[in-house]
Amino acid sequence: MNRILPVLLMTLLAMCMEPQVIQNYPDYEPQHRIAIVRKPGFTVAVSESQRWGDTLKLTPGKYLIEFREKFTSIKGAAICQLEPGGIYDIEIVRKRYMKMSGRYVYEGECRRSNEPLPPEQYELPEDDDDSDQSGSRDTDDDSRKDNDDSSDENRDPIPNDTDSGLDSTQDSEVRPLSPEEEDVTSDDPMLNPAPSELREDKDSKDGDPE
């Protein structure tokens, strides 16, 4: 009776305590990116950190996990290759007696208790945000295009070259030059002879008999 009472007290105390969760990442990570390791009736810890808790939440990788029985304090270890989204239970495969320390130790293995989900079973929140943002951008582009079209309809038409009086290869009016536009001077001596040549030409015409 005296031996059973301490065990009952420890059991009641363990039931009243809130399970302690140990994680090796600073911020929140979704379930499909981490791995969970636990063993009912035992506390577990990563061998390097020695932070003991009821559940380990770890980033994927290979770990040496230690586990310790709550009532007997018998310890054990297991090498676990953890994958993202996996939930692992430690199964004891052997109990060994260590002569040098005079204690028993457990050898364990990590067994995954859930099936891996295909990638399409879950969607990342940022993917939804990107799709919403792209949809809103498309809506904004459409509305901006409609506004540009309406402004083009209300804008005054631009006159073409024919209406503005500019030269055009088609429908251009051919008209003679006015006297003010005629250029009677030229740099060519054949077209614009010197005054002395004009006088000689005139004298020769006057001297010729009819």
CSV table of N, CA and C in Angstrom, one decimal, residues 67-188:
chain,number,residue,atom,x,y,z
A,67,PHE,N,14.6,9.8,-24.8
A,67,PHE,CA,13.2,9.7,-24.2
A,67,PHE,C,13.5,9.1,-22.8
A,68,ARG,N,12.6,9.5,-21.9
A,68,ARG,CA,12.7,9.1,-20.5
A,68,ARG,C,11.4,8.7,-19.9
A,69,GLU,N,11.3,7.5,-19.3
A,69,GLU,CA,10.0,7.1,-18.7
A,69,GLU,C,9.7,7.9,-17.5
A,70,LYS,N,8.5,8.4,-17.3
A,70,LYS,CA,8.2,9.3,-16.3
A,70,LYS,C,8.3,8.7,-14.9
A,71,PHE,N,7.9,7.4,-14.7
A,71,PHE,CA,7.8,6.8,-13.4
A,71,PHE,C,9.0,6.1,-13.0
A,72,THR,N,9.7,5.5,-13.9
A,72,THR,CA,10.9,4.7,-13.6
A,72,THR,C,12.2,5.5,-13.9
A,73,SER,N,12.1,6.6,-14.7
A,73,SER,CA,13.3,7.4,-15.1
A,73,SER,C,14.3,6.6,-16.0
A,74,ILE,N,13.8,5.5,-16.5
A,74,ILE,CA,14.7,4.8,-17.5
A,74,ILE,C,14.8,5.5,-18.8
A,75,LYS,N,16.0,5.7,-19.2
A,75,LYS,CA,16.2,6.6,-20.4
A,75,LYS,C,16.5,5.7,-21.6
A,76,GLY,N,16.3,6.3,-22.8
A,76,GLY,CA,16.6,5.6,-24.0
A,76,GLY,C,16.9,6.6,-25.1
A,77,ALA,N,17.2,6.1,-26.3
A,77,ALA,CA,17.6,7.0,-27.4
A,77,ALA,C,17.2,6.3,-28.7
A,78,ALA,N,16.9,7.2,-29.7
A,78,ALA,CA,16.5,6.7,-31.0
A,78,ALA,C,17.0,7.7,-32.1
A,79,ILE,N,17.5,7.2,-33.2
A,79,ILE,CA,17.9,8.1,-34.3
A,79,ILE,C,16.7,8.2,-35.2
A,80,CYS,N,16.3,9.5,-35.5
A,80,CYS,CA,15.1,9.7,-36.2
A,80,CYS,C,15.3,10.6,-37.4
A,81,GLN,N,14.9,10.1,-38.6
A,81,GLN,CA,14.9,10.9,-39.8
A,81,GLN,C,13.5,11.5,-40.0
A,82,LEU,N,13.4,12.8,-39.7
A,82,LEU,CA,12.1,13.4,-39.7
A,82,LEU,C,11.8,14.1,-41.0
A,83,GLU,N,10.6,13.9,-41.5
A,83,GLU,CA,10.1,14.6,-42.7
A,83,GLU,C,9.0,15.6,-42.4
A,84,PRO,N,8.9,16.6,-43.3
A,84,PRO,CA,7.9,17.6,-43.0
A,84,PRO,C,6.5,17.1,-43.0
A,85,GLY,N,5.7,17.5,-42.1
A,85,GLY,CA,4.3,17.0,-41.9
A,85,GLY,C,4.2,15.7,-41.2
A,86,GLY,N,5.3,15.0,-40.8
A,86,GLY,CA,5.2,13.7,-40.2
A,86,GLY,C,4.9,13.8,-38.7
A,87,ILE,N,4.1,12.8,-38.2
A,87,ILE,CA,3.9,12.6,-36.8
A,87,ILE,C,4.5,11.3,-36.4
A,88,TYR,N,5.5,11.3,-35.4
A,88,TYR,CA,6.3,10.1,-35.1
A,88,TYR,C,6.1,9.7,-33.7
A,89,ASP,N,5.9,8.4,-33.5
A,89,ASP,CA,5.9,7.8,-32.2
A,89,ASP,C,7.2,7.0,-32.0
A,90,ILE,N,7.8,7.0,-30.8
A,90,ILE,CA,9.0,6.2,-30.6
A,90,ILE,C,8.6,4.8,-30.0
A,91,GLU,N,9.1,3.8,-30.7
A,91,GLU,CA,8.8,2.5,-30.3
A,91,GLU,C,10.0,1.8,-29.7
A,92,ILE,N,9.9,1.2,-28.6
A,92,ILE,CA,11.0,0.6,-27.9
A,92,ILE,C,11.3,-0.8,-28.5
A,93,VAL,N,12.4,-1.0,-29.0
A,93,VAL,CA,12.8,-2.3,-29.7
A,93,VAL,C,13.7,-3.1,-28.9
A,94,ARG,N,14.3,-2.6,-27.8
A,94,ARG,CA,15.2,-3.4,-27.0
A,94,ARG,C,15.4,-2.7,-25.7
A,95,LYS,N,15.6,-3.5,-24.6
A,95,LYS,CA,15.9,-3.0,-23.3
A,95,LYS,C,17.3,-3.7,-22.9
A,96,ARG,N,18.2,-2.9,-22.6
A,96,ARG,CA,19.6,-3.4,-22.3
A,96,ARG,C,20.0,-3.0,-20.9
A,97,TYR,N,20.8,-3.9,-20.3
A,97,TYR,CA,21.4,-3.6,-19.0
A,97,TYR,C,22.8,-3.2,-19.1
A,98,MET,N,23.2,-2.0,-18.6
A,98,MET,CA,24.5,-1.5,-18.7
A,98,MET,C,25.2,-1.9,-17.4
A,99,LYS,N,26.3,-2.7,-17.5
A,99,LYS,CA,27.0,-3.2,-16.3
A,99,LYS,C,27.7,-2.1,-15.6
A,100,MET,N,28.3,-1.2,-16.4
A,100,MET,CA,29.2,-0.2,-15.8
A,100,MET,C,28.3,0.8,-14.9
A,101,SER,N,27.2,1.2,-15.4
A,101,SER,CA,26.3,2.1,-14.6
A,101,SER,C,25.3,1.3,-13.7
A,102,GLY,N,25.1,0.1,-14.0
A,102,GLY,CA,24.1,-0.7,-13.3
A,102,GLY,C,22.7,-0.3,-13.6
A,103,ARG,N,22.4,0.2,-14.8
A,103,ARG,CA,21.1,0.7,-15.1
A,103,ARG,C,20.6,0.1,-16.4
A,104,TYR,N,19.3,0.1,-16.6
A,104,TYR,CA,18.7,-0.3,-17.9
A,104,TYR,C,18.6,0.9,-18.8
A,105,VAL,N,18.7,0.6,-20.1
A,105,VAL,CA,18.5,1.7,-21.1
A,105,VAL,C,17.6,1.1,-22.2
A,106,TYR,N,16.9,2.0,-22.9
A,106,TYR,CA,16.1,1.5,-24.0
A,106,TYR,C,16.7,1.9,-25.3
A,107,GLU,N,16.5,1.1,-26.3
A,107,GLU,CA,16.8,1.4,-27.7
A,107,GLU,C,15.5,1.5,-28.4
A,108,GLY,N,15.3,2.6,-29.1
A,108,GLY,CA,14.1,2.9,-29.8
A,108,GLY,C,14.2,3.2,-31.3
A,109,GLU,N,13.1,3.2,-32.0
A,109,GLU,CA,13.0,3.6,-33.4
A,109,GLU,C,11.8,4.6,-33.5
A,110,CYS,N,12.0,5.5,-34.5
A,110,CYS,CA,10.9,6.4,-34.8
A,110,CYS,C,10.0,5.8,-35.9
A,111,ARG,N,8.7,5.7,-35.6
A,111,ARG,CA,7.8,5.2,-36.6
A,111,ARG,C,6.7,6.3,-36.9
A,112,ARG,N,6.6,6.5,-38.2
A,112,ARG,CA,5.6,7.5,-38.6
A,112,ARG,C,4.2,7.0,-38.5
A,113,SER,N,3.3,7.7,-37.8
A,113,SER,CA,2.0,7.3,-37.6
A,113,SER,C,1.0,7.8,-38.6
A,114,ASN,N,1.3,8.8,-39.4
A,114,ASN,CA,0.4,9.3,-40.4
A,114,ASN,C,1.0,9.2,-41.8
A,115,GLU,N,0.1,9.2,-42.8
A,115,GLU,CA,0.5,9.1,-44.2
A,115,GLU,C,0.9,10.5,-44.7
A,116,PRO,N,1.9,10.6,-45.5
A,116,PRO,CA,2.2,11.9,-46.1
A,116,PRO,C,1.2,12.3,-47.1
A,117,LEU,N,0.8,13.6,-47.0
A,117,LEU,CA,-0.2,14.2,-47.9
A,117,LEU,C,0.5,14.7,-49.2
A,118,PRO,N,-0.3,14.5,-50.3
A,118,PRO,CA,0.3,15.1,-51.6
A,118,PRO,C,0.3,16.6,-51.5
A,119,PRO,N,1.1,17.3,-52.3
A,119,PRO,CA,1.2,18.7,-52.1
A,119,PRO,C,-0.1,19.5,-52.5
A,120,GLU,N,-0.9,18.9,-53.3
A,120,GLU,CA,-2.2,19.6,-53.7
A,120,GLU,C,-3.2,19.6,-52.6
A,121,GLN,N,-3.0,18.8,-51.5
A,121,GLN,CA,-4.0,18.8,-50.4
A,121,GLN,C,-4.0,20.0,-49.6
A,122,TYR,N,-3.0,20.8,-49.6
A,122,TYR,CA,-3.0,22.0,-48.8
A,122,TYR,C,-2.5,23.2,-49.7
A,123,GLU,N,-2.9,24.4,-49.4
A,123,GLU,CA,-2.5,25.6,-50.1
A,123,GLU,C,-1.9,26.6,-49.2
A,124,LEU,N,-0.9,27.2,-49.6
A,124,LEU,CA,-0.2,28.2,-48.8
A,124,LEU,C,-1.0,29.5,-48.7
A,125,PRO,N,-1.1,30.1,-47.6
A,125,PRO,CA,-1.8,31.4,-47.5
A,125,PRO,C,-1.3,32.4,-48.5
A,126,GLU,N,0.0,32.5,-48.8
A,126,GLU,CA,0.5,33.5,-49.7
A,126,GLU,C,0.1,33.3,-51.1
A,127,ASP,N,-0.2,32.0,-51.5
A,127,ASP,CA,-0.7,31.7,-52.8
A,127,ASP,C,-2.1,32.4,-53.0
A,128,ASP,N,-3.0,32.3,-52.0
A,128,ASP,CA,-4.3,32.9,-52.1
A,128,ASP,C,-4.2,34.4,-52.2
A,129,ASP,N,-3.2,35.0,-51.4
A,129,ASP,CA,-3.0,36.4,-51.5
A,129,ASP,C,-2.6,36.9,-52.9
A,130,ASP,N,-1.7,36.1,-53.5
A,130,ASP,CA,-1.2,36.4,-54.8
A,130,ASP,C,-2.3,36.4,-55.8
A,131,SER,N,-3.1,35.4,-55.7
A,131,SER,CA,-4.2,35.3,-56.7
A,131,SER,C,-5.2,36.4,-56.5
A,132,ASP,N,-5.5,36.8,-55.3
A,132,ASP,CA,-6.4,37.9,-55.0
A,132,ASP,C,-5.8,39.2,-55.5
A,133,GLN,N,-4.5,39.4,-55.3
A,133,GLN,CA,-3.9,40.6,-55.8
A,133,GLN,C,-3.8,40.7,-57.3
A,134,SER,N,-3.6,39.5,-57.9
A,134,SER,CA,-3.5,39.5,-59.4
A,134,SER,C,-4.9,39.8,-59.9
A,135,GLY,N,-6.0,39.2,-59.3
A,135,GLY,CA,-7.3,39.5,-59.7
A,135,GLY,C,-7.7,41.0,-59.6
A,136,SER,N,-7.3,41.6,-58.5
A,136,SER,CA,-7.6,43.0,-58.3
A,136,SER,C,-6.8,43.9,-59.3
A,137,ARG,N,-5.5,43.4,-59.6
A,137,ARG,CA,-4.8,44.2,-60.6
A,137,ARG,C,-5.4,44.1,-62.0
A,138,ASP,N,-6.0,42.9,-62.4
A,138,ASP,CA,-6.7,42.8,-63.6
A,138,ASP,C,-7.9,43.7,-63.7
A,139,THR,N,-8.6,43.7,-62.6
A,139,THR,CA,-9.8,44.6,-62.5
A,139,THR,C,-9.4,46.0,-62.7
A,140,ASP,N,-8.4,46.5,-62.0
A,140,ASP,CA,-7.9,47.8,-62.1
A,140,ASP,C,-7.5,48.2,-63.5
A,141,ASP,N,-6.8,47.2,-64.2
A,141,ASP,CA,-6.4,47.5,-65.6
A,141,ASP,C,-7.5,47.6,-66.5
A,142,ASP,N,-8.6,46.8,-66.3
A,142,ASP,CA,-9.8,46.8,-67.2
A,142,ASP,C,-10.5,48.2,-67.0
A,143,SER,N,-10.6,48.6,-65.7
A,143,SER,CA,-11.3,49.9,-65.5
A,143,SER,C,-10.5,51.0,-66.0
A,144,ARG,N,-9.2,51.0,-65.9
A,144,ARG,CA,-8.4,52.0,-66.5
A,144,ARG,C,-8.5,52.1,-68.0
A,145,LYS,N,-8.5,50.9,-68.6
A,145,LYS,CA,-8.7,50.9,-70.1
A,145,LYS,C,-10.0,51.5,-70.5
A,146,ASP,N,-11.1,51.1,-69.8
A,146,ASP,CA,-12.4,51.7,-70.1
A,146,ASP,C,-12.4,53.2,-70.0
A,147,ASN,N,-11.7,53.7,-68.9
A,147,ASN,CA,-11.7,55.2,-68.8
A,147,ASN,C,-10.9,55.8,-69.9
A,148,ASP,N,-9.8,55.2,-70.4
A,148,ASP,CA,-9.0,55.7,-71.5
A,148,ASP,C,-9.8,55.8,-72.8
A,149,ASP,N,-10.6,54.7,-73.0
A,149,ASP,CA,-11.5,54.7,-74.2
A,149,ASP,C,-12.5,55.8,-74.2
A,150,SER,N,-13.2,56.0,-73.0
A,150,SER,CA,-14.2,57.0,-72.9
A,150,SER,C,-13.6,58.4,-73.1
A,151,SER,N,-12.3,58.6,-72.6
A,151,SER,CA,-11.7,59.9,-72.8
A,151,SER,C,-11.3,60.1,-74.2
A,152,ASP,N,-10.9,59.1,-74.9
A,152,ASP,CA,-10.6,59.2,-76.3
A,152,ASP,C,-11.8,59.6,-77.2
A,153,GLU,N,-13.0,59.1,-76.8
A,153,GLU,CA,-14.2,59.4,-77.5
A,153,GLU,C,-14.6,60.9,-77.3
A,154,ASN,N,-14.4,61.4,-76.1
A,154,ASN,CA,-14.7,62.8,-75.8
A,154,ASN,C,-13.7,63.8,-76.3
A,155,ARG,N,-12.5,63.3,-76.7
A,155,ARG,CA,-11.5,64.3,-77.1
A,155,ARG,C,-11.7,64.7,-78.5
A,156,ASP,N,-11.4,66.0,-78.9
A,156,ASP,CA,-11.7,66.6,-80.2
A,156,ASP,C,-10.8,65.8,-81.2
A,157,PRO,N,-11.4,65.6,-82.4
A,157,PRO,CA,-10.6,64.9,-83.4
A,157,PRO,C,-9.4,65.8,-83.9
A,158,ILE,N,-8.3,65.1,-84.2
A,158,ILE,CA,-7.1,65.8,-84.6
A,158,ILE,C,-7.2,66.0,-86.1
A,159,PRO,N,-7.0,67.2,-86.6
A,159,PRO,CA,-7.1,67.5,-88.1
A,159,PRO,C,-6.0,66.8,-88.8
A,160,ASN,N,-6.3,66.3,-90.0
A,160,ASN,CA,-5.3,65.7,-90.9
A,160,ASN,C,-4.5,66.8,-91.6
A,161,ASP,N,-3.6,66.3,-92.4
A,161,ASP,CA,-2.7,67.2,-93.2
A,161,ASP,C,-3.5,68.0,-94.2
A,162,THR,N,-4.5,67.4,-94.8
A,162,THR,CA,-5.3,68.1,-95.9
A,162,THR,C,-6.1,69.2,-95.3
A,163,ASP,N,-6.7,69.0,-94.1
A,163,ASP,CA,-7.5,70.0,-93.5
A,163,ASP,C,-6.6,71.2,-93.0
A,164,SER,N,-5.4,70.9,-92.6
A,164,SER,CA,-4.6,72.0,-92.1
A,164,SER,C,-3.9,72.8,-93.1
A,165,GLY,N,-4.0,72.4,-94.4
A,165,GLY,CA,-3.3,73.1,-95.4
A,165,GLY,C,-1.9,72.7,-95.7
A,166,LEU,N,-1.5,71.6,-95.0
A,166,LEU,CA,-0.1,71.1,-95.2
A,166,LEU,C,0.0,70.3,-96.5
A,167,ASP,N,1.2,70.1,-97.0
A,167,ASP,CA,1.4,69.3,-98.2
A,167,ASP,C,1.0,67.9,-98.0
A,168,SER,N,0.3,67.3,-99.0
A,168,SER,CA,-0.1,65.9,-98.9
A,168,SER,C,0.0,65.3,-100.3
A,169,THR,N,0.3,64.0,-100.3
A,169,THR,CA,0.5,63.3,-101.6
A,169,THR,C,-0.8,63.0,-102.3
A,170,GLN,N,-1.9,63.1,-101.5
A,170,GLN,CA,-3.2,62.8,-102.1
A,170,GLN,C,-4.1,64.0,-101.9
A,171,ASP,N,-5.0,64.2,-102.9
A,171,ASP,CA,-6.1,65.2,-102.8
A,171,ASP,C,-5.4,66.6,-102.5
A,172,SER,N,-4.3,66.8,-103.1
A,172,SER,CA,-3.6,68.2,-102.9
A,172,SER,C,-4.0,69.0,-104.1
A,173,GLU,N,-4.3,70.3,-103.9
A,173,GLU,CA,-4.8,71.2,-104.9
A,173,GLU,C,-3.6,71.8,-105.6
A,174,VAL,N,-3.5,71.7,-106.9
A,174,VAL,CA,-2.4,72.3,-107.7
A,174,VAL,C,-2.8,73.6,-108.2
A,175,ARG,N,-2.1,74.7,-107.9
A,175,ARG,CA,-2.5,76.0,-108.3
A,175,ARG,C,-1.2,76.8,-108.7
A,176,PRO,N,-1.4,77.8,-109.6
A,176,PRO,CA,-0.2,78.5,-110.0
A,176,PRO,C,0.3,79.5,-108.9
A,177,LEU,N,1.5,79.9,-109.0
A,177,LEU,CA,2.1,80.8,-108.0
A,177,LEU,C,1.6,82.2,-108.3
A,178,SER,N,1.3,82.9,-107.3
A,178,SER,CA,1.0,84.4,-107.4
A,178,SER,C,2.2,85.2,-107.7
A,179,PRO,N,2.0,86.4,-108.2
A,179,PRO,CA,3.2,87.2,-108.5
A,179,PRO,C,4.1,87.4,-107.3
A,180,GLU,N,3.5,87.5,-106.1
A,180,GLU,CA,4.4,87.7,-105.0
A,180,GLU,C,5.2,86.5,-104.7
A,181,GLU,N,4.7,85.3,-105.0
A,181,GLU,CA,5.4,84.1,-104.7
A,181,GLU,C,6.5,83.7,-105.8
A,182,GLU,N,6.4,84.4,-107.0
A,182,GLU,CA,7.4,84.1,-108.0
A,182,GLU,C,8.8,84.6,-107.6
A,183,ASP,N,9.7,83.8,-107.8
A,183,ASP,CA,11.1,84.1,-107.5
A,183,ASP,C,11.8,84.4,-108.9
A,184,VAL,N,12.1,85.7,-109.1
A,184,VAL,CA,12.7,86.1,-110.4
A,184,VAL,C,14.2,86.1,-110.3
A,185,THR,N,14.8,85.9,-109.2
A,185,THR,CA,16.2,85.8,-109.0
A,185,THR,C,16.7,84.4,-109.0
A,186,SER,N,17.9,84.2,-109.5
A,186,SER,CA,18.5,82.8,-109.4
A,186,SER,C,20.0,82.9,-109.4
A,187,ASP,N,20.6,82.0,-108.9
A,187,ASP,CA,22.1,81.9,-108.9
A,187,ASP,C,22.7,81.4,-110.2
A,188,ASP,N,21.8,80.8,-111.0
A,188,ASP,CA,22.3,80.3,-112.3
A,188,ASP,C,22.5,81.4,-113.3
